[in-house]
Amino acid sequence: MATAKPTHSFKTPCEQCPLRPLPHFREFSREELEFVSKFKRGELAVDAGATILVEAAHSAHLFTVLSGWGFRYKMLEDGRRQILNYVMPGDLIGLQGTIMGEMQHSVEALSPVTLCVFERDKLMTLYNRHPSLAFDITWIAAQEERILDEHLLSIGRRTALERAAYLIAFLFERARKLSLFNGGNVIPITQQHIADTLGLSIVHTNKTLKKLAGRNLIRWQERGCDVLDGEGLMQVAGWEGMLEGKRPFI
Amino acid sequence: MATAKPTHSFKTPCEQCPLRPLPHFREFSREELEFVSKFKRGELAVDAGATILVEAAHSAHLFTVLSGWGFRYKMLEDGRRQILNYVMPGDLIGLQGTIMGEMQHSVEALSPVTLCVFERDKLMTLYNRHPSLAFDITWIAAQEERILDEHLLSIGRRTALERAAYLIAFLFERARKLSLFNGGNVIPITQQHIADTLGLSIVHTNKTLKKLAGRNLIRWQERGCDVLDGEGLMQVAGWEGMLEGKRPFI
DNA sequence: CGTACACTTGAGATAAGTCAATTAAGGTGG
DNA sequence: CCACCTTAATTGACTTATCTCAAGTGTACG
């Protein structure tokens, strides 16, 4: 199993952050940007499949995803794995470990990922001097909680077909808002990941995805899911989508 | 369906809060206590079965549970219900609504519940003037996220028996830390609640609970689950328990 | 004394899991 | 350039877990 390894540590100044211009994110004041820029210690690039953070590790760093896809997961002792959520540009990772001392989940890269690395010890300074950014961090935590609520509803109460439709629609909507698709609509994910997210076996996942493909909602490609009809997926899932509006990020 | 209704609005001063002396909670400075006391607008008492907060409601209040048990849940259009988590003394409810404008889940009282009511608009003041309390709120949000992670793992990957054992052990551990049991070890919950938490039907839940009872881990009582062997439940579930240590609350 | 609600239980139906074998694509080393 | 390996996706057959339906018990409460 590969572990996170820096390939280079060029540092994009936050003032030129490629994410900030996106309409999905709220605008920052000059002071905020200045502080975040000082808060940022460097960048980290990891390969697809690399482990970014490991469960039970102490003194984790705090990261913001700058580019790429990843996922958070937990495992039982005998190897059963549950994917909890996916991480995409703008997402904060390692907050639990930073605030409460120990990570209780792992994070793995789905594609090559670049991360902004933040000084763990400066987090208190952020709370002391920039209440608006502190509020943003709480906002991000509350948003993650919302997403987990919806996933829980999905796994607990939706049928396999609904669950699969929900998950793909969810990933599609998030990626679309971040302008992550260039050309196609392909989500870089494996059927095993979908199975481990939905709490299903891989065989049953495969048969379920075939049904969605049969309805012309998706098409499976080498190494990914091509979304043909996001609206249709939401309808199958009985899911309204996430609330609109700009979101913060650090 | 009953809705939250104030029965009286006596206000316990935060300096005399019955929760603060508990070893489970961190100590607060005099300044923090003073601010929280001003932040608190009053108290609300609701009956068992009352709805404290409703999904999609705007301008919700922010509450801290002072006494009693409740639960957060979401529903699908056709009535399928998923219980997301339980709320107990010291838990903050309504944060999502306060921070992001709209609640996306409901909260219902399991037993008679009393709540501290906070001024929603003063939250920004808290962030501006009391960074340590702001940090606490983030801590609470991150803790909720952790719990949801574990629930997700449970529903997605544990067997029915493991799930049930985990849930009961989880509720038992939380309640024990809060000294909620006087005399017995009875969790005031219905089998329907357990079913809706585990994502199982009530029939199968009943049969699963019988198995746990057969192993002398629990005993079912009128209107509640009597825990006989918390350690044994954790062992069945393959669950290590939550991290120890003091926690904050507002 | 009747009604409501929670809990039980058995039996048959259905969803999902497991096992096993096959195909297809990509990567590697000779 | 080809033989070989690995990984991901696919499919069929069978087993198991869980659901649904239906009926019955017990207790609390008006």
Coordinates of C-alpha atoms (C1' of nucleotides) in Angstrom, one line a residue:
Chain A
M1 CA 0.0 0.0 0.0
A2 CA 1.4 3.4 -1.1
T3 CA 1.7 6.2 1.5
A4 CA 1.5 9.9 0.9
K5 CA 4.8 11.2 -0.4
P6 CA 5.5 14.7 -1.5
T7 CA 6.6 14.9 -5.1
H8 CA 7.3 18.6 -5.1
S9 CA 6.3 21.4 -2.8
F10 CA 5.7 24.4 -5.0
K11 CA 3.4 26.8 -3.2
T12 CA 0.6 28.5 -5.0
P13 CA -0.1 31.8 -3.2
C14 CA -3.6 31.8 -1.9
E15 CA -4.2 35.1 -3.8
Q16 CA -3.9 33.1 -7.0
C17 CA -5.7 30.0 -5.8
P18 CA -7.4 28.4 -8.8
L19 CA -10.5 27.6 -6.7
R20 CA -11.3 31.1 -5.5
P21 CA -12.7 32.4 -8.8
L22 CA -15.2 29.5 -9.0
P23 CA -18.8 30.8 -8.5
H24 CA -19.3 27.9 -6.0
F25 CA -17.1 29.6 -3.4
R26 CA -17.7 32.7 -1.4
E27 CA -15.3 35.6 -1.8
F28 CA -12.7 36.4 0.8
S29 CA -11.6 39.7 2.1
R30 CA -8.0 40.7 1.6
E31 CA -7.2 40.2 5.3
E32 CA -8.7 36.8 5.3
L33 CA -6.6 35.9 2.2
E34 CA -3.5 37.2 3.8
F35 CA -4.0 35.2 6.9
V36 CA -4.8 32.0 5.0
S37 CA -1.7 32.5 2.9
K38 CA 0.4 32.6 6.0
F39 CA -1.5 29.7 7.5
K40 CA -0.6 27.6 4.5
R41 CA 2.7 25.9 5.0
G42 CA 3.1 24.2 1.6
E43 CA 1.7 21.8 -0.9
L44 CA 1.6 18.1 -1.1
A45 CA 1.1 16.0 -4.2
V46 CA 0.1 12.3 -3.9
D47 CA -0.5 9.6 -6.5
A48 CA -3.8 7.8 -7.1
G49 CA -4.2 5.1 -4.6
A50 CA -2.0 6.8 -2.0
T51 CA -3.1 6.9 1.6
I52 CA -3.3 10.6 2.7
L53 CA -4.3 10.0 6.4
V54 CA -4.5 6.9 8.5
E55 CA -6.9 6.0 11.2
A56 CA -5.5 6.2 14.7
A57 CA -2.7 8.5 13.7
H58 CA -2.0 11.3 16.0
S59 CA -0.8 14.8 15.2
A60 CA -2.2 14.7 11.7
H61 CA -1.9 17.7 9.5
L62 CA -4.8 19.8 8.3
F63 CA -5.3 19.8 4.5
T64 CA -7.5 21.4 1.9
V65 CA -7.8 19.6 -1.3
L66 CA -6.6 21.7 -4.2
S67 CA -7.2 19.2 -7.0
G68 CA -8.2 15.6 -7.4
W69 CA -10.6 13.1 -5.9
G70 CA -10.3 11.0 -2.7
F71 CA -12.5 9.3 -0.2
R72 CA -12.7 8.8 3.6
Y73 CA -13.3 5.4 5.0
K74 CA -13.3 3.2 8.1
M75 CA -12.6 -0.5 8.3
L76 CA -13.7 -3.3 10.7
E77 CA -11.0 -5.6 12.0
D78 CA -11.8 -8.4 9.6
G79 CA -11.4 -6.1 6.6
R80 CA -15.0 -5.0 5.8
R81 CA -14.7 -1.4 4.6
Q82 CA -17.2 1.4 4.6
I83 CA -16.6 4.5 2.5
L84 CA -18.0 7.5 4.5
N85 CA -17.7 10.3 2.0
Y86 CA -15.7 11.6 -0.9
V87 CA -13.4 14.5 -0.9
M88 CA -13.0 17.0 -3.7
P89 CA -11.4 20.4 -4.2
G90 CA -12.2 22.8 -1.4
D91 CA -12.8 20.1 1.2
L92 CA -11.0 20.2 4.5
I93 CA -9.4 17.0 5.7
G94 CA -7.9 16.1 9.0
L95 CA -10.1 18.4 11.1
Q96 CA -11.2 15.7 13.4
G97 CA -7.6 14.7 14.1
T98 CA -6.6 18.3 14.6
I99 CA -9.4 19.2 17.0
M100 CA -9.7 16.0 18.9
G101 CA -6.2 14.6 18.7
E102 CA -6.8 11.4 16.8
M103 CA -8.1 10.4 13.4
Q104 CA -10.8 7.9 13.4
H105 CA -10.9 7.3 9.7
S106 CA -8.5 7.1 6.8
V107 CA -8.3 9.1 3.6
E108 CA -7.2 7.7 0.3
A109 CA -6.6 9.4 -3.1
L110 CA -8.8 8.2 -6.0
S111 CA -6.9 10.2 -8.6
P112 CA -3.6 12.2 -8.3
V113 CA -4.4 14.7 -5.6
T114 CA -2.7 18.0 -4.6
L115 CA -3.3 19.4 -1.1
C116 CA -2.6 22.6 0.7
V117 CA -0.9 21.8 4.0
F118 CA -1.7 23.9 7.0
E119 CA 0.1 24.4 10.3
R120 CA -1.9 22.5 12.9
D121 CA -0.7 24.7 15.7
K122 CA -1.9 27.9 14.0
L123 CA -5.5 26.8 14.1
M124 CA -6.0 28.5 17.5
T125 CA -4.6 31.7 16.1
L126 CA -7.2 31.5 13.3
Y127 CA -9.9 31.2 16.0
N128 CA -8.4 34.1 17.9
R129 CA -7.9 36.5 15.1
H130 CA -10.3 35.6 12.4
P131 CA -13.7 34.8 13.7
S132 CA -15.2 34.8 10.2
L133 CA -12.8 32.0 9.2
A134 CA -13.5 30.1 12.4
F135 CA -17.1 30.3 11.5
D136 CA -16.3 29.0 8.1
I137 CA -14.6 26.0 9.6
T138 CA -17.7 25.3 11.7
W139 CA -19.8 25.8 8.5
I140 CA -17.7 23.1 6.8
A141 CA -18.1 20.7 9.7
A142 CA -21.8 21.3 9.7
Q143 CA -22.0 20.7 6.0
E144 CA -20.1 17.4 6.3
E145 CA -22.6 16.4 9.0
R146 CA -25.5 17.1 6.7
I147 CA -24.0 15.0 4.0
L148 CA -23.5 12.1 6.4
D149 CA -27.1 12.5 7.5
E150 CA -28.2 12.1 3.9
H151 CA -25.9 9.1 3.4
L152 CA -27.2 7.5 6.5
L153 CA -30.8 7.9 5.3
S154 CA -29.7 6.4 2.0
I155 CA -28.0 3.3 3.3
G156 CA -30.5 2.7 6.0
R157 CA -33.7 3.3 4.1
R158 CA -33.3 3.4 0.4
T159 CA -33.3 0.3 -1.9
A160 CA -30.2 -0.7 -3.7
L161 CA -31.3 1.0 -6.9
E162 CA -32.2 4.2 -5.1
R163 CA -29.0 4.2 -3.2
A164 CA -26.9 3.8 -6.3
A165 CA -28.8 6.5 -8.1
Y166 CA -28.5 8.8 -5.1
L167 CA -24.7 8.3 -4.8
I168 CA -24.0 8.9 -8.4
A169 CA -26.3 11.9 -8.5
F170 CA -24.6 13.3 -5.4
L171 CA -21.1 12.9 -6.8
F172 CA -22.1 14.3 -10.1
E173 CA -23.7 17.4 -8.6
R174 CA -20.7 18.1 -6.4
A175 CA -18.2 17.6 -9.3
R176 CA -20.3 19.7 -11.6
K177 CA -20.4 22.6 -9.2
L178 CA -16.6 22.4 -9.0
S179 CA -16.3 22.3 -12.8
L180 CA -14.4 19.1 -12.5
F181 CA -15.5 17.6 -15.8
N182 CA -13.6 18.6 -18.9
G183 CA -15.4 17.2 -21.9
G184 CA -17.1 14.1 -20.4
N185 CA -19.1 13.4 -17.2
V186 CA -16.9 10.6 -15.9
I187 CA -16.6 10.0 -12.2
P188 CA -13.3 8.3 -11.6
I189 CA -14.5 5.5 -9.4
T190 CA -14.5 1.8 -9.3
Q191 CA -17.5 -0.5 -8.8
Q192 CA -15.8 -1.7 -5.6
H193 CA -15.8 1.9 -4.3
I194 CA -19.5 2.2 -5.0
A195 CA -20.2 -1.2 -3.3
D196 CA -18.2 -0.1 -0.2
T197 CA -20.1 3.2 -0.1
L198 CA -23.6 1.7 -0.5
G199 CA -23.0 -1.2 1.9
L200 CA -23.6 -3.7 -0.8
S201 CA -21.6 -6.6 -2.3
I202 CA -19.7 -6.0 -5.5
V203 CA -21.8 -8.5 -7.4
H204 CA -25.1 -6.9 -6.4
T205 CA -23.7 -3.5 -7.1
N206 CA -22.8 -4.5 -10.5
K207 CA -26.3 -5.8 -11.2
T208 CA -27.8 -2.7 -9.8
L209 CA -25.6 -0.4 -12.0
K210 CA -26.7 -2.5 -15.0
K211 CA -30.2 -1.5 -14.2
L212 CA -29.4 2.1 -14.1
A213 CA -27.5 1.7 -17.4
G214 CA -30.5 -0.1 -18.8
R215 CA -32.5 3.1 -18.1
N216 CA -30.0 5.2 -19.9
L217 CA -29.1 7.1 -16.7
I218 CA -25.4 6.1 -16.7
R219 CA -22.9 4.2 -18.8
W220 CA -20.0 2.3 -17.3
Q221 CA -16.6 3.1 -18.8
E222 CA -13.1 1.8 -18.2
R223 CA -12.4 3.0 -14.7
G224 CA -15.3 5.3 -14.2
C225 CA -19.0 6.1 -14.3
D226 CA -20.3 8.2 -17.1
V227 CA -23.4 10.2 -16.1
L228 CA -25.9 10.5 -18.8
D229 CA -28.9 11.9 -16.9
G230 CA -28.3 13.5 -13.5
E231 CA -31.9 14.6 -13.2
G232 CA -33.1 11.1 -13.9
L233 CA -30.9 9.7 -11.2
M234 CA -32.2 12.2 -8.7
Q235 CA -35.7 11.2 -9.6
V236 CA -35.0 7.5 -9.1
A237 CA -33.4 8.3 -5.8
G238 CA -36.1 10.6 -4.6
W239 CA -33.4 13.1 -3.8
E240 CA -33.9 16.8 -4.1
G241 CA -30.2 17.7 -4.4
M242 CA -28.2 19.9 -2.0
L243 CA -29.1 23.5 -1.2
E244 CA -27.6 26.0 -3.6
G245 CA -25.5 28.9 -2.5
K246 CA -21.9 29.8 -2.1
R247 CA -19.8 27.9 0.4
P248 CA -16.6 28.9 2.2
F249 CA -13.3 27.1 2.2
I250 CA -10.0 27.6 3.8
Chain B
M1 CA -48.3 14.8 16.5
A2 CA -47.4 17.1 19.4
T3 CA -45.2 20.1 18.8
A4 CA -42.8 21.7 21.2
K5 CA -44.6 23.8 23.7
P6 CA -43.1 25.7 26.6
T7 CA -44.6 24.6 29.9
H8 CA -42.6 27.0 32.0
S9 CA -39.6 29.2 31.4
F10 CA -37.7 29.2 34.6
K11 CA -34.1 30.0 33.8
T12 CA -31.3 28.1 35.6
P13 CA -28.3 30.4 35.8
C14 CA -25.4 28.8 33.9
E15 CA -23.3 29.2 37.0
Q16 CA -25.5 26.6 38.7
C17 CA -25.9 24.4 35.6
P18 CA -26.4 20.8 36.9
L19 CA -24.3 19.5 34.0
R20 CA -21.1 21.4 34.7
P21 CA -20.1 19.5 37.8
L22 CA -20.1 16.2 35.8
P23 CA -16.6 14.9 35.3
H24 CA -17.5 14.3 31.7
F25 CA -17.5 18.0 30.8
R26 CA -14.6 20.4 30.7
E27 CA -14.4 23.2 33.2
F28 CA -15.2 26.7 32.1
S29 CA -13.6 30.0 33.0
R30 CA -15.7 32.7 34.7
E31 CA -15.7 34.8 31.6
E32 CA -17.0 32.0 29.5
L33 CA -19.7 31.2 32.0
E34 CA -20.7 34.8 32.1
F35 CA -21.0 35.1 28.4
V36 CA -23.0 31.8 28.0
S37 CA -25.3 33.0 30.7
K38 CA -26.1 36.1 28.7
F39 CA -26.3 34.1 25.5
K40 CA -29.0 31.9 27.1
R41 CA -32.4 33.4 26.6
G42 CA -34.5 30.9 28.5
E43 CA -35.6 27.4 29.0
L44 CA -38.0 25.2 27.2
A45 CA -39.7 22.0 28.5
V46 CA -41.3 19.6 26.1
D47 CA -43.2 16.3 26.6
A48 CA -42.1 12.9 25.5
G49 CA -43.0 12.5 21.8
A50 CA -43.0 16.2 21.1
T51 CA -41.2 17.5 18.0
I52 CA -38.5 19.9 18.9
L53 CA -37.4 20.9 15.5
V54 CA -38.8 20.2 12.0
E55 CA -37.0 19.6 8.8
A56 CA -37.0 22.5 6.3
A57 CA -37.9 25.0 9.0
H58 CA -36.0 28.2 8.7
S59 CA -34.9 30.5 11.5
A60 CA -34.6 27.6 14.0
H61 CA -33.4 28.3 17.5
L62 CA -30.2 26.9 18.9
F63 CA -30.6 24.6 21.9
T64 CA -28.6 22.7 24.4
V65 CA -30.2 19.7 26.0
L66 CA -30.4 20.2 29.7
S67 CA -32.2 16.9 30.6
G68 CA -33.9 14.1 28.8
W69 CA -33.5 12.0 25.7
G70 CA -34.3 12.7 22.1
F71 CA -33.4 11.7 18.5
R72 CA -32.6 13.3 15.2
Y73 CA -34.2 11.8 12.1
K74 CA -34.9 12.2 8.4
M75 CA -37.8 10.8 6.4
L76 CA -38.3 9.9 2.7
E77 CA -41.4 11.1 1.0
D78 CA -43.2 7.8 1.4
G79 CA -42.7 7.7 5.1
R80 CA -39.6 5.6 5.5
R81 CA -37.7 7.0 8.5
Q82 CA -34.1 6.9 9.4
I83 CA -32.9 7.9 12.9
L84 CA -29.5 9.6 12.5
N85 CA -28.5 10.0 16.1
Y86 CA -29.7 10.4 19.7
V87 CA -29.5 13.6 21.7
M88 CA -28.7 13.7 25.4
P89 CA -27.8 16.3 28.0
G90 CA -25.0 18.6 26.8
D91 CA -25.8 18.1 23.1
L92 CA -26.3 21.1 20.9
I93 CA -29.2 21.0 18.5
G94 CA -30.2 23.2 15.7
L95 CA -26.6 24.1 14.7
Q96 CA -27.1 23.2 11.1
G97 CA -30.1 25.4 10.8
T98 CA -28.4 28.3 12.6
I99 CA -25.3 28.2 10.5
M100 CA -26.7 27.3 7.1
G101 CA -30.2 28.7 7.3
E102 CA -32.4 25.6 7.0
M103 CA -32.8 22.4 9.1
Q104 CA -32.5 19.2 7.1
H105 CA -33.6 16.9 9.8
S106 CA -36.1 16.8 12.6
V107 CA -35.6 16.3 16.3
E108 CA -38.1 14.6 18.6
A109 CA -38.2 14.0 22.3
L110 CA -38.0 10.4 23.6
S111 CA -38.7 11.4 27.2
P112 CA -39.6 14.7 28.7
V113 CA -36.9 17.1 27.7
T114 CA -35.7 20.5 28.9
L115 CA -33.6 22.7 26.7
C116 CA -31.6 25.8 27.1
V117 CA -32.6 28.2 24.4
F118 CA -30.0 30.5 22.8
E119 CA -30.2 33.6 20.8
R120 CA -29.5 32.7 17.3
D121 CA -28.3 36.2 16.4
K122 CA -25.8 36.3 19.1
L123 CA -23.8 33.4 17.7
M124 CA -21.6 35.7 15.7
T125 CA -20.8 37.6 18.9
L126 CA -19.7 34.4 20.4
Y127 CA -17.3 33.8 17.5
N128 CA -16.1 37.4 17.8
R129 CA -15.5 37.6 21.5
H130 CA -15.0 34.0 22.7
P131 CA -12.7 32.1 20.4
S132 CA -12.5 29.3 22.9
L133 CA -16.2 28.8 22.8
A134 CA -16.2 29.0 19.0
F135 CA -13.7 26.3 19.1
D136 CA -15.9 24.3 21.4
I137 CA -18.7 24.5 18.9
T138 CA -16.5 23.2 16.1
W139 CA -15.4 20.5 18.5
I140 CA -19.0 19.5 19.0
A141 CA -19.7 19.5 15.3
A142 CA -16.6 17.3 14.7
Q143 CA -17.6 14.9 17.4
E144 CA -21.1 14.5 15.8
E145 CA -19.3 13.8 12.5
R146 CA -17.3 11.1 14.2
I147 CA -20.4 9.5 15.6
L148 CA -22.1 9.6 12.2
D149 CA -19.0 8.0 10.7
E150 CA -19.3 5.1 13.1
H151 CA -23.0 4.7 12.5
L152 CA -22.4 4.7 8.8
L153 CA -19.9 1.9 9.2
S154 CA -22.3 0.1 11.4
I155 CA -25.3 0.2 9.0
G156 CA -23.2 -0.3 5.9
R157 CA -21.0 -3.2 7.1
R158 CA -22.1 -4.8 10.3
T159 CA -24.5 -7.7 10.5
A160 CA -27.9 -7.1 12.1
L161 CA -26.7 -8.6 15.4
E162 CA -23.5 -6.6 15.4
R163 CA -25.4 -3.4 14.6
A164 CA -27.9 -3.9 17.4
A165 CA -25.1 -4.6 19.9
Y166 CA -23.2 -1.6 18.7
L167 CA -26.2 0.7 19.0
I168 CA -27.1 -0.4 22.5
A169 CA -23.5 -0.3 23.7
F170 CA -23.2 3.2 22.2
L171 CA -26.3 4.5 23.9
F172 CA -25.3 2.8 27.1
E173 CA -21.8 4.3 27.2
R174 CA -23.0 7.8 26.5
A175 CA -25.7 7.7 29.1
R176 CA -23.4 6.2 31.7
K177 CA -20.9 9.0 31.2
L178 CA -23.7 11.5 31.8
S179 CA -24.9 9.6 34.9
L180 CA -28.3 9.3 33.4
F181 CA -29.2 6.0 35.1
N182 CA -30.6 6.1 38.5
G183 CA -30.8 2.6 39.8
G184 CA -31.3 0.6 36.6
N185 CA -29.7 0.6 33.2
V186 CA -32.8 1.2 31.2
I187 CA -32.6 3.0 27.9
P188 CA -36.0 4.6 27.2
I189 CA -36.5 3.5 23.7
T190 CA -38.9 1.5 21.6
Q191 CA -38.0 -1.4 19.3
Q192 CA -39.4 0.7 16.5
H193 CA -36.7 3.3 17.2
I194 CA -34.0 0.7 17.2
A195 CA -35.3 -0.6 13.9
D196 CA -35.3 2.9 12.4
T197 CA -31.8 3.5 13.6
L198 CA -30.4 0.2 12.3
G199 CA -32.2 0.3 8.9
L200 CA -34.0 -2.9 9.7
S201 CA -37.7 -3.9 9.8
I202 CA -39.3 -4.1 13.2
V203 CA -39.8 -7.8 12.9
H204 CA -36.2 -8.6 12.2
T205 CA -35.2 -6.1 14.9
N206 CA -37.3 -8.0 17.4
K207 CA -35.7 -11.3 16.5
T208 CA -32.3 -9.8 16.7
L209 CA -32.9 -8.3 20.1
K210 CA -34.1 -11.8 21.2
K211 CA -30.7 -13.2 20.3
L212 CA -28.9 -10.6 22.4
A213 CA -31.3 -11.3 25.2
G214 CA -30.6 -15.0 24.8
R215 CA -26.9 -14.3 25.4
N216 CA -27.8 -12.4 28.6
L217 CA -26.5 -9.1 27.2
I218 CA -29.8 -7.2 27.4
R219 CA -33.3 -7.7 28.7
W220 CA -36.3 -6.1 27.3
Q221 CA -38.6 -4.2 29.6
E222 CA -41.8 -2.3 29.3
R223 CA -40.7 0.7 27.2
G224 CA -37.0 0.3 27.3
C225 CA -33.9 -1.8 27.0
D226 CA -32.2 -2.9 30.1
V227 CA -28.4 -3.3 29.6
L228 CA -27.0 -6.3 31.4
D229 CA -23.5 -6.5 29.9
G230 CA -22.1 -3.4 28.1
E231 CA -18.7 -5.0 27.6
G232 CA -20.3 -8.1 26.1
L233 CA -22.2 -5.9 23.6
M234 CA -19.1 -4.1 22.6
Q235 CA -17.4 -7.4 22.0
V236 CA -20.3 -8.7 19.8
A237 CA -20.2 -5.5 17.9
G238 CA -16.4 -5.4 17.5
W239 CA -16.5 -1.8 18.8
E240 CA -13.9 -0.3 21.0
G241 CA -15.9 2.5 22.4
M242 CA -15.5 6.2 22.1
L243 CA -12.3 8.0 23.1
E244 CA -12.2 9.1 26.7
G245 CA -11.6 12.6 27.9
K246 CA -13.5 15.7 28.8
R247 CA -15.8 17.3 26.3
P248 CA -17.0 20.9 26.0
F249 CA -20.6 22.1 25.8
I250 CA -22.3 25.4 25.6
Chain C
dC1 C1' -64.4 -3.2 29.5
dG2 C1' -62.7 -1.7 25.3
dT3 C1' -59.0 0.4 22.7
dA4 C1' -54.4 1.5 21.6
dC5 C1' -49.8 0.6 21.5
dA6 C1' -45.7 -2.3 21.9
dC7 C1' -44.0 -6.6 21.5
dT8 C1' -44.0 -11.6 19.6
dT9 C1' -44.1 -15.3 16.5
dG10 C1' -44.6 -18.2 12.2
dA11 C1' -44.6 -18.7 7.3
dG12 C1' -43.8 -17.5 2.7
dA13 C1' -41.6 -14.0 -0.5
dT14 C1' -37.8 -11.2 -2.0
dA15 C1' -33.5 -8.8 -1.8
dA16 C1' -28.9 -9.4 -1.3
dG17 C1' -24.8 -12.3 -0.5
dT18 C1' -21.5 -16.0 -1.8
dC19 C1' -19.1 -18.9 -4.9
dA20 C1' -17.2 -19.7 -9.1
dA21 C1' -16.1 -19.0 -13.7
dT22 C1' -15.4 -15.8 -17.7
dT23 C1' -14.2 -11.7 -20.3
dA24 C1' -11.6 -7.6 -21.2
dA25 C1' -8.0 -4.2 -20.8
dG26 C1' -3.5 -2.6 -19.3
dG27 C1' 1.2 -3.3 -17.8
dT28 C1' 5.5 -5.9 -17.6
dG29 C1' 9.4 -8.4 -18.8
dG30 C1' 11.8 -11.1 -22.1
Chain D
dC1 C1' 6.0 -8.0 -30.3
dC2 C1' 4.2 -11.5 -27.6
dA3 C1' 3.2 -14.3 -23.3
dC4 C1' 1.9 -13.6 -18.9
dC5 C1' -0.2 -11.2 -14.9
dT6 C1' -3.1 -8.3 -12.6
dT7 C1' -7.2 -5.8 -11.9
dA8 C1' -12.0 -4.6 -13.0
dA9 C1' -16.2 -5.9 -14.7
dT10 C1' -19.6 -9.5 -15.7
dT11 C1' -22.7 -13.5 -15.3
dG12 C1' -25.2 -17.7 -13.6
dA13 C1' -26.5 -20.7 -9.8
dC14 C1' -27.4 -21.3 -5.3
dT15 C1' -27.7 -19.8 -0.3
dT16 C1' -28.8 -16.7 3.3
dA17 C1' -30.5 -12.6 5.4
dT18 C1' -34.1 -9.8 5.8
dC19 C1' -38.8 -8.2 4.6
dT20 C1' -43.8 -8.6 4.5
dC21 C1' -48.0 -10.3 5.9
dA22 C1' -50.8 -11.9 9.3
dA23 C1' -52.2 -13.2 13.6
dG24 C1' -51.7 -13.2 18.6
dT25 C1' -50.2 -11.6 23.3
dG26 C1' -49.8 -8.5 27.0
dT27 C1' -50.1 -4.1 29.5
dA28 C1' -51.6 0.6 30.2
dC29 C1' -55.1 3.7 30.3
dG30 C1' -59.5 6.1 29.7

